[in-house]
């Protein structure tokens, strides 16, 4: 019996959710401790939605100095709880961009040497996902194929894409 691509992707997403089949130490920790965290953090009582909690965990994991927020004002509070000294800037100058909704985000820097980290929430824009996956020459992407996408653009990380349910 031959499995179709969608079924294989679904199975891989559930396996990766628990860390199975992940060989990169960074990716394993990011998936199991950040994207799929089962235990509560200290700020969870102040954060009301799953998206706010995810933004909080990602902010703690990445620790950006500057953040741009598009379409999700409540993310500002989540980022501030995680990183009190963070500065909010426009997307062209941000180390991390957080976007919610159907927003197409162009890559701000044309030199391809400095990408911001990207967090897309409740975003079904396949164009933005494809653009970032094709343009990144380093770093990792974590995609649940429906509503959430995270691109961690660090020079120290090899270029890899993960399909994860989170």
GROMACS .gro file of C-alpha atoms in nm, residues 9-163:
model
  155
    9UNK     CA    1   0.311   1.463   0.625
   10UNK     CA    2   0.038   1.407   0.886
   11UNK     CA    3   0.223   1.110   1.035
   12UNK     CA    4   0.553   1.303   1.039
   13UNK     CA    5   0.381   1.598   1.207
   14UNK     CA    6   0.252   1.382   1.491
   15UNK     CA    7   0.585   1.203   1.530
   16UNK     CA    8   0.780   1.531   1.533
   17UNK     CA    9   0.536   1.679   1.786
   18UNK     CA   10   0.687   1.448   2.047
   19UNK     CA   11   1.043   1.485   1.915
   20UNK     CA   12   1.062   1.148   1.738
   21UNK     CA   13   1.285   1.154   1.433
   22UNK     CA   14   1.440   1.492   1.518
   23UNK     CA   15   1.820   1.476   1.517
   24UNK     CA   16   1.907   1.841   1.573
   25UNK     CA   17   1.942   1.924   1.945
   26UNK     CA   18   1.808   2.277   1.888
   27UNK     CA   19   1.506   2.155   1.690
   28UNK     CA   20   1.429   1.884   1.946
   29UNK     CA   21   1.436   2.132   2.235
   30UNK     CA   22   1.244   2.397   2.040
   31UNK     CA   23   0.968   2.150   1.948
   32UNK     CA   24   0.935   1.974   2.283
   33UNK     CA   25   0.995   2.269   2.517
   34UNK     CA   26   0.863   2.564   2.319
   35UNK     CA   27   0.610   2.466   2.053
   36UNK     CA   28   0.458   2.166   2.232
   37UNK     CA   29   0.492   2.255   2.599
   38UNK     CA   30   0.255   2.063   2.823
   39UNK     CA   31   0.330   2.245   3.148
   40UNK     CA   32   0.234   2.600   3.235
   41UNK     CA   33   0.472   2.895   3.261
   42UNK     CA   34   0.462   3.161   3.530
   43UNK     CA   35   0.282   3.416   3.309
   44UNK     CA   36   0.005   3.183   3.187
   45UNK     CA   37  -0.247   3.324   3.435
   46UNK     CA   38  -0.209   3.665   3.271
   47UNK     CA   39  -0.222   3.534   2.913
   48UNK     CA   40  -0.567   3.430   2.800
   49UNK     CA   41  -0.523   3.266   2.456
   50UNK     CA   42  -0.309   2.984   2.316
   51UNK     CA   43  -0.155   3.223   2.064
   52UNK     CA   44  -0.044   3.461   2.341
   53UNK     CA   45   0.109   3.170   2.530
   54UNK     CA   46   0.288   3.049   2.218
   55UNK     CA   47   0.426   3.399   2.153
   56UNK     CA   48   0.542   3.413   2.516
   57UNK     CA   49   0.726   3.078   2.489
   58UNK     CA   50   0.885   3.165   2.154
   59UNK     CA   51   1.000   3.503   2.288
   60UNK     CA   52   1.166   3.330   2.583
   61UNK     CA   53   1.336   3.079   2.353
   62UNK     CA   54   1.461   3.326   2.090
   63UNK     CA   55   1.519   3.635   2.311
   64UNK     CA   56   1.501   3.907   2.045
   65UNK     CA   57   1.601   4.264   2.130
   66UNK     CA   58   1.354   4.416   1.883
   67UNK     CA   59   1.009   4.290   1.779
   68UNK     CA   60   0.751   4.396   1.520
   69UNK     CA   61   0.387   4.299   1.574
   70UNK     CA   62   0.135   4.294   1.290
   71UNK     CA   63  -0.234   4.230   1.351
   72UNK     CA   64  -0.215   4.099   1.708
   73UNK     CA   65  -0.205   4.374   1.972
   74UNK     CA   66  -0.229   4.122   2.258
   75UNK     CA   67   0.107   3.976   2.151
   76UNK     CA   68   0.274   4.291   2.281
   77UNK     CA   69   0.180   4.199   2.638
   78UNK     CA   70   0.300   3.840   2.592
   79UNK     CA   71   0.637   3.958   2.458
   80UNK     CA   72   0.672   4.212   2.740
   81UNK     CA   73   0.610   3.941   3.003
   82UNK     CA   74   0.885   3.730   2.845
   83UNK     CA   75   1.130   4.010   2.768
   84UNK     CA   76   1.069   4.331   2.968
   85UNK     CA   77   1.351   4.520   2.794
   86UNK     CA   78   1.236   4.446   2.436
   87UNK     CA   79   1.181   4.737   2.196
   88UNK     CA   80   0.893   4.739   1.948
   89UNK     CA   81   0.994   4.857   1.601
   90UNK     CA   82   0.876   4.838   1.240
   91UNK     CA   83   0.925   4.508   1.048
   92UNK     CA   84   1.226   4.636   0.852
   93UNK     CA   85   1.429   4.680   1.173
   94UNK     CA   86   1.298   4.388   1.380
   95UNK     CA   87   1.484   4.079   1.494
   96UNK     CA   88   1.148   3.899   1.524
   97UNK     CA   89   0.821   3.960   1.340
   98UNK     CA   90   0.494   3.834   1.488
   99UNK     CA   91   0.196   3.842   1.252
  100UNK     CA   92  -0.160   3.726   1.290
  101UNK     CA   93  -0.419   3.692   1.019
  102UNK     CA   94  -0.380   3.685   0.645
  103UNK     CA   95  -0.072   3.902   0.618
  104UNK     CA   96   0.188   3.863   0.344
  105UNK     CA   97   0.527   3.958   0.480
  106UNK     CA   98   0.809   4.031   0.243
  107UNK     CA   99   1.164   3.959   0.351
  108UNK     CA  100   1.285   4.297   0.481
  109UNK     CA  101   1.653   4.262   0.394
  110UNK     CA  102   1.762   4.191   0.039
  111UNK     CA  103   2.116   4.082   0.131
  112UNK     CA  104   1.987   3.743   0.259
  113UNK     CA  105   2.246   3.750   0.535
  114UNK     CA  106   2.020   3.885   0.807
  115UNK     CA  107   1.669   3.745   0.829
  116UNK     CA  108   1.438   3.827   1.116
  117UNK     CA  109   1.273   3.540   1.301
  118UNK     CA  110   0.913   3.503   1.187
  119UNK     CA  111   0.606   3.387   1.379
  120UNK     CA  112   0.282   3.354   1.181
  121UNK     CA  113  -0.035   3.277   1.376
  122UNK     CA  114  -0.373   3.189   1.226
  123UNK     CA  115  -0.224   3.262   0.886
  124UNK     CA  116  -0.321   3.061   0.582
  125UNK     CA  117  -0.095   3.249   0.343
  126UNK     CA  118   0.101   2.982   0.162
  127UNK     CA  119   0.279   3.257  -0.033
  128UNK     CA  120   0.454   3.395   0.277
  129UNK     CA  121   0.554   3.048   0.394
  130UNK     CA  122   0.695   2.955   0.053
  131UNK     CA  123   0.880   3.284   0.020
  132UNK     CA  124   1.053   3.244   0.356
  133UNK     CA  125   1.132   2.875   0.305
  134UNK     CA  126   1.284   2.942  -0.037
  135UNK     CA  127   1.479   3.252   0.065
  136UNK     CA  128   1.634   3.133   0.391
  137UNK     CA  129   1.983   2.991   0.345
  138UNK     CA  130   2.025   2.909   0.716
  139UNK     CA  131   1.794   2.838   1.008
  140UNK     CA  132   1.491   2.619   1.060
  141UNK     CA  133   1.120   2.644   0.987
  142UNK     CA  134   0.844   2.479   1.187
  143UNK     CA  135   0.512   2.456   1.003
  144UNK     CA  136   0.186   2.295   1.107
  145UNK     CA  137   0.055   2.337   0.750
  146UNK     CA  138  -0.265   2.508   0.856
  147UNK     CA  139  -0.243   2.807   1.082
  148UNK     CA  140   0.097   2.843   1.246
  149UNK     CA  141   0.447   2.889   1.106
  150UNK     CA  142   0.770   2.973   1.287
  151UNK     CA  143   1.099   3.053   1.113
  152UNK     CA  144   1.406   3.062   1.339
  153UNK     CA  145   1.676   3.236   1.137
  154UNK     CA  146   2.004   3.176   1.318
  155UNK     CA  147   2.335   3.152   1.134
  156UNK     CA  148   2.443   2.868   1.363
  157UNK     CA  149   2.154   2.646   1.249
  158UNK     CA  150   2.158   2.433   0.934
  159UNK     CA  151   1.879   2.489   0.684
  160UNK     CA  152   1.594   2.248   0.771
  161UNK     CA  153   1.215   2.241   0.751
  162UNK     CA  154   0.995   2.056   0.999
  163UNK     CA  155   0.628   1.967   0.976
   0.00000   0.00000   0.00000
